Tab-separated table of C-alpha atoms and ligand atoms in Angstrom:
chain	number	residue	atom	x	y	z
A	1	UNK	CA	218.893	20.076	-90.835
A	2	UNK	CA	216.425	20.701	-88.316
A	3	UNK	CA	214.044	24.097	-89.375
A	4	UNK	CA	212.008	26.035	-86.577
A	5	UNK	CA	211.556	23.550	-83.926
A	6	UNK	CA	215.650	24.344	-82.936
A	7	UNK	CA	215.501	27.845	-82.757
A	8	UNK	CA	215.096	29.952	-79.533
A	9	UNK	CA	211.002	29.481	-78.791
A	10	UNK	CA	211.057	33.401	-78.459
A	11	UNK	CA	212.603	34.181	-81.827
A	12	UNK	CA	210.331	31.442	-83.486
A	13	UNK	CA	207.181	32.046	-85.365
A	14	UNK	CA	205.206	29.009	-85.092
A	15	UNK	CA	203.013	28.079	-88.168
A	16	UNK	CA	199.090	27.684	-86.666
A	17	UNK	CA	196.942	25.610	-89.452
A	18	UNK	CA	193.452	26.504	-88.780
A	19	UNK	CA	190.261	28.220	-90.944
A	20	UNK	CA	188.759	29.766	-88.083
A	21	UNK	CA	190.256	33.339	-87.866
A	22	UNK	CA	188.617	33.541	-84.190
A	23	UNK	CA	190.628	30.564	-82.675
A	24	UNK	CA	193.662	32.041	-84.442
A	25	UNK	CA	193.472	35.238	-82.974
A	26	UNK	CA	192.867	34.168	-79.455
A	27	UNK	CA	196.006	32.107	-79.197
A	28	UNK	CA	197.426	34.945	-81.311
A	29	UNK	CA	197.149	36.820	-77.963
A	30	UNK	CA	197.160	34.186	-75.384
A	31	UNK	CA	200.782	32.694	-76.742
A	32	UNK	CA	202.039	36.497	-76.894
A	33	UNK	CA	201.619	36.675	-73.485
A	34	UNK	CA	203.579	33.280	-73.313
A	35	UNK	CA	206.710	34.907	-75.631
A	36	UNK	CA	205.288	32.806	-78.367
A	37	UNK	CA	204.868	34.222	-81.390
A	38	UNK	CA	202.266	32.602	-84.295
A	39	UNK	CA	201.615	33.233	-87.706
A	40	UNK	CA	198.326	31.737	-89.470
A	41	UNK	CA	198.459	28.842	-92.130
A	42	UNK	CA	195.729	27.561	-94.236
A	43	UNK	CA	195.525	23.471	-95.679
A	44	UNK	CA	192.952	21.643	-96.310
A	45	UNK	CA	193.244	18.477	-94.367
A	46	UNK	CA	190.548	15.991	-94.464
A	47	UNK	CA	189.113	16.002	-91.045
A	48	UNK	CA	189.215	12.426	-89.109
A	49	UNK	CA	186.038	11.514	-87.648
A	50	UNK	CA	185.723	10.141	-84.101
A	51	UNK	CA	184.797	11.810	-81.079
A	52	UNK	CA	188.229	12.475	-79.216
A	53	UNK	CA	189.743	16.351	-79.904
A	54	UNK	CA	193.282	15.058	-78.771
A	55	UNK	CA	193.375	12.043	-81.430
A	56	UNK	CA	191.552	14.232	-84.337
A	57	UNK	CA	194.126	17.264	-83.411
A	58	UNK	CA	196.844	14.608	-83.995
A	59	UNK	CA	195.890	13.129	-87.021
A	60	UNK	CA	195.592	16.378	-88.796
A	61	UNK	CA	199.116	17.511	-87.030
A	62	UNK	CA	200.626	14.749	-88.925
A	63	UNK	CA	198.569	14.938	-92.104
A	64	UNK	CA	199.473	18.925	-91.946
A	65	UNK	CA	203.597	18.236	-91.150
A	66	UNK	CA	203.232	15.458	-93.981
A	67	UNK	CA	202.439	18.058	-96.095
A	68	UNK	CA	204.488	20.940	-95.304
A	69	UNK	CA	207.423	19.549	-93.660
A	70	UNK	CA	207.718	22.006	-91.848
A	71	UNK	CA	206.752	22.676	-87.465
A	72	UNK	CA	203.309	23.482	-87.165
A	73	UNK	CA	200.282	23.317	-84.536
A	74	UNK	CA	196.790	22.667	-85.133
A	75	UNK	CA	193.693	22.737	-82.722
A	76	UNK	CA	190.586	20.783	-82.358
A	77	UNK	CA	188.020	22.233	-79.712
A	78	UNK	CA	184.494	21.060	-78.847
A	79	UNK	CA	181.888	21.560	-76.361
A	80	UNK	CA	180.614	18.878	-74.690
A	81	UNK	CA	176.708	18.988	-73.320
A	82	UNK	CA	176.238	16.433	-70.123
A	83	UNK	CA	172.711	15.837	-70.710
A	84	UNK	CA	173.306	14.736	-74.620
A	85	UNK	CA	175.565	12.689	-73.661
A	86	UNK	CA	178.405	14.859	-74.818
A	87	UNK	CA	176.748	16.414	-77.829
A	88	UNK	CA	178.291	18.349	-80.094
A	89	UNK	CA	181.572	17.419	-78.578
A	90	UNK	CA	184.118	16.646	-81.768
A	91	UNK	CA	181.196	17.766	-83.755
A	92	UNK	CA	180.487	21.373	-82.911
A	93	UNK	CA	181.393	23.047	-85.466
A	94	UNK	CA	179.172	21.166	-87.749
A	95	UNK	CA	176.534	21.687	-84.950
A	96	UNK	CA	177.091	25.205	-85.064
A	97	UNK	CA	176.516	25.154	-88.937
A	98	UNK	CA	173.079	23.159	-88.904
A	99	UNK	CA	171.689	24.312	-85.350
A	100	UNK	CA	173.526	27.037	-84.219
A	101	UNK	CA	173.772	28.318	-80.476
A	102	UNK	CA	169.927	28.484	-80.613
A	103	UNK	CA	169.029	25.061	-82.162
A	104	UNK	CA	171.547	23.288	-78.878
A	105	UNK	CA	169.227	25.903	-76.501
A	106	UNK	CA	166.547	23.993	-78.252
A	107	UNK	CA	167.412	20.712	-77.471
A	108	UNK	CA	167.930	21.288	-73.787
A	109	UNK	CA	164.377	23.039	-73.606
A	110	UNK	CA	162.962	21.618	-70.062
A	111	UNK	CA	166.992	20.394	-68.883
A	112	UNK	CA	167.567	21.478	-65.603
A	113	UNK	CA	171.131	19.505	-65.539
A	114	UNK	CA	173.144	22.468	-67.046
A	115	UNK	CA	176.616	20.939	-66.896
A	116	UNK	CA	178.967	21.385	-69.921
A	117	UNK	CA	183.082	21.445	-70.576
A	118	UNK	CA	184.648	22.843	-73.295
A	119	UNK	CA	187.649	20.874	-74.404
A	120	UNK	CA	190.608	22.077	-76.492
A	121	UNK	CA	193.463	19.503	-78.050
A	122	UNK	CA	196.224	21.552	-79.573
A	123	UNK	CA	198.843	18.884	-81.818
A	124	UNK	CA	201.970	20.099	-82.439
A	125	UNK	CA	203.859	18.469	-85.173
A	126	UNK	CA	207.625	18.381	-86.156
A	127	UNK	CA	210.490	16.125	-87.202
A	128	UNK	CA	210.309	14.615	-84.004
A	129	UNK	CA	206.482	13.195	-84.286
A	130	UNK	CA	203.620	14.820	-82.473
A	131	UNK	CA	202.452	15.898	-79.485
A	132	UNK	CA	199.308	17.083	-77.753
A	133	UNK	CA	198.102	18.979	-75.183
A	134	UNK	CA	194.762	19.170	-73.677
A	135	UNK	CA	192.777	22.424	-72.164
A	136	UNK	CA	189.613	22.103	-70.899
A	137	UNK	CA	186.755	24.122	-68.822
A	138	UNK	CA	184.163	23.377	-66.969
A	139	UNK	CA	180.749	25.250	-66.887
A	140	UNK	CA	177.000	25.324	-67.464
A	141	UNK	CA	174.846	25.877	-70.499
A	142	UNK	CA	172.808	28.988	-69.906
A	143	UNK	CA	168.932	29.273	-70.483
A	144	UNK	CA	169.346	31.656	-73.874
A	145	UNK	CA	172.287	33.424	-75.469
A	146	UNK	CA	173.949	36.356	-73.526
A	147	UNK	CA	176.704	38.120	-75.174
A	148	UNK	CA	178.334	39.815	-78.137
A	149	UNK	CA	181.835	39.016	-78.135
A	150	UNK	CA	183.708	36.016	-79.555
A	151	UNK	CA	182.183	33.520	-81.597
A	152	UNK	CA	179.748	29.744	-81.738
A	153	UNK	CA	178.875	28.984	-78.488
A	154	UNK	CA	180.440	32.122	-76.364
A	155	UNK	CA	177.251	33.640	-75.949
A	156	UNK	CA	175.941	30.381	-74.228
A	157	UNK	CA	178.088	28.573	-72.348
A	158	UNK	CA	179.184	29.859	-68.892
A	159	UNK	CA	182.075	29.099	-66.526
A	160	UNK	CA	182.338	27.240	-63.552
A	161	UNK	CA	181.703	29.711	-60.773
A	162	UNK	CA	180.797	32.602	-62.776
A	163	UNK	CA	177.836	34.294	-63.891
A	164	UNK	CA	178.732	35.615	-67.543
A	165	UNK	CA	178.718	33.914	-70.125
A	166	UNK	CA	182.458	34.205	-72.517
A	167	UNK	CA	180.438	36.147	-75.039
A	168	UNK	CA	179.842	38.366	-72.351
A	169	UNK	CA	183.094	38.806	-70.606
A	170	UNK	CA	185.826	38.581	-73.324
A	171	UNK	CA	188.454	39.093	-70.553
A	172	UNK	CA	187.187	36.446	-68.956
A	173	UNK	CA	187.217	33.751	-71.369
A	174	UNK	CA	190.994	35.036	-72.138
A	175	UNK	CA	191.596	34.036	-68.495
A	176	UNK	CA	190.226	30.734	-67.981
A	177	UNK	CA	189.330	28.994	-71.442
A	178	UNK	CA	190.155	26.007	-72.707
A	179	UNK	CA	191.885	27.360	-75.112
A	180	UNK	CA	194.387	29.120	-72.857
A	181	UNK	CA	194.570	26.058	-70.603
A	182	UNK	CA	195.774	24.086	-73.770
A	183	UNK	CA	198.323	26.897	-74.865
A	184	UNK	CA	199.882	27.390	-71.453
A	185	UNK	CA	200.872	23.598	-71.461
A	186	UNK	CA	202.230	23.987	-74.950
A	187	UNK	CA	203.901	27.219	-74.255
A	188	UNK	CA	205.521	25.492	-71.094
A	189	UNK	CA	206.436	22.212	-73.393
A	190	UNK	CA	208.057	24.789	-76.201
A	191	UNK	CA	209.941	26.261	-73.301
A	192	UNK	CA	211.437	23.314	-71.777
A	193	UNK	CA	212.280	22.083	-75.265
A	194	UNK	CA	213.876	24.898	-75.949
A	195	UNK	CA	216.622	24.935	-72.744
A	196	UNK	CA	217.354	21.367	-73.769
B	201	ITT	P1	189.787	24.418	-87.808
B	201	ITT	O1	189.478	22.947	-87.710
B	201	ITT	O2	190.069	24.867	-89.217
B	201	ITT	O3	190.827	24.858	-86.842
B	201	ITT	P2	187.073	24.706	-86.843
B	201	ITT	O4	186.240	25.871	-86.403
B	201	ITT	O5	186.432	23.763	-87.841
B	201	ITT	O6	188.469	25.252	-87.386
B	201	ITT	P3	187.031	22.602	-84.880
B	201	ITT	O7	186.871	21.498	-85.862
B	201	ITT	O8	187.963	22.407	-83.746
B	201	ITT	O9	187.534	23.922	-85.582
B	201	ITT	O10	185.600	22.996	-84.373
B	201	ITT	C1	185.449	23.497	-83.135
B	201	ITT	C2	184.114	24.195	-83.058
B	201	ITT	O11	183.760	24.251	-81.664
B	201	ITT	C3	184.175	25.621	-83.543
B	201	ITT	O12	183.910	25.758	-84.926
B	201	ITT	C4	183.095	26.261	-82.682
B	201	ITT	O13	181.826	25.977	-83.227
B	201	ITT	C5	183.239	25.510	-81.356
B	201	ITT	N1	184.204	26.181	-80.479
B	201	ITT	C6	185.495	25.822	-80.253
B	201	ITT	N2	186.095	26.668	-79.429
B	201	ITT	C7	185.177	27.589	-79.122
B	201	ITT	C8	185.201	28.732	-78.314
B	201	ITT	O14	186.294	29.117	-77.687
B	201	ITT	N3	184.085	29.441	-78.222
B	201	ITT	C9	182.955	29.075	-78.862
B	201	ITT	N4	182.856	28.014	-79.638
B	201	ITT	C10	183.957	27.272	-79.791
């Protein structure tokens, strides 16, 4: 019998596997808006290594379902740094851990080429296999951290036509993240599903 993925999208309460409380709670709010509701699941699932968010979101979609058998979503976001060469990327948050926003500043001491995207993968598994969906934003890294809001790399990274950084303008980030470009697609995809 199918579970969760058959019922009406608005009565469901999708199962979101992720340890960071942050990402949780801003598609918490961002699928809410969407008439998606979420509820938080914890697993640990060996991360794959590689440098693509869309295929390291899906392997731990299906590692996750494998699991748990039951429908679930999982994220894996990174920000990618033009100048190095798309450093952290897949690897932020272990650059966050060892450098922090501060030790990446570091690195691009003397870098006038600012250019940056943050890129979100969201993998949604069920009975049916998995499937992804990919957010992303384009920006600049600024010169030292700005912000107090939101978490990592808000306080340095800045979007594209902008002047504040997402650590600065929560509202902002809500509107155009990476995240949110990600969950719209999904939220669409669950809705289409859904009326057929
Ligand atoms: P899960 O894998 O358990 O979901 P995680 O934090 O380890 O949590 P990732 O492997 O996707 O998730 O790491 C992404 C890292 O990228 C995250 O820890 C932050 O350091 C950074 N990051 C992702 N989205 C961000 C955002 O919206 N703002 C600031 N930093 C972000």
């Amino acid at each position: 019998m199918r579970t969760g993925a058959k019922r009406k999208a608005s009565d469901m309460k999708l199962l979101f596997i992720t340890g960071n409380r942050h990402k949780f709670l801003e598609a918490e709010s961002i699928l809410k808006g969407c008439g998606v509701k979420i509820e938080h699941g914890s697993l640990s699932i060996p991360e794959e290594r590689g440098e693509d968010c869309e295929a390291i979101a899906a392997a731990a979609a299906r590692a996750a379902y494998r699991a748990l058998k039951k429908p679930l979503f999982v994220e894996d976001s990174g920000l990618f740094i033009e100048s190095l060469n798309g450093f952290p990327g897949a690897y932020s948050a272990w650059a966050f851990g060892k450098l922090g926003a501060d030790g990446i500043l570091k690195l691009m001491t003397g870098t006038v080429k600012r250019g940056a995207e943050f890129v979100t993968a969201i993998a949604y598994a069920d009975e049916d296999g998995v499937r992804t969906f990919v957010g992303a934003c384009k920006g600049t890294v600024a010169p030292m951290q700005r912000g107090s809001t939101g978490f990592a790399y808000d306080a340095i990274f800045v979007p594209e036509g902008q002047s504040k950084t997402f650590a600065e303008d929560p509202e902002l980030k809500a509107r155009v993240s990476h995240r949110r470009m990600a969950l719209e697609k999904f939220a669409k995809w669950l809705e289409e599903k859904e009326k057929s």
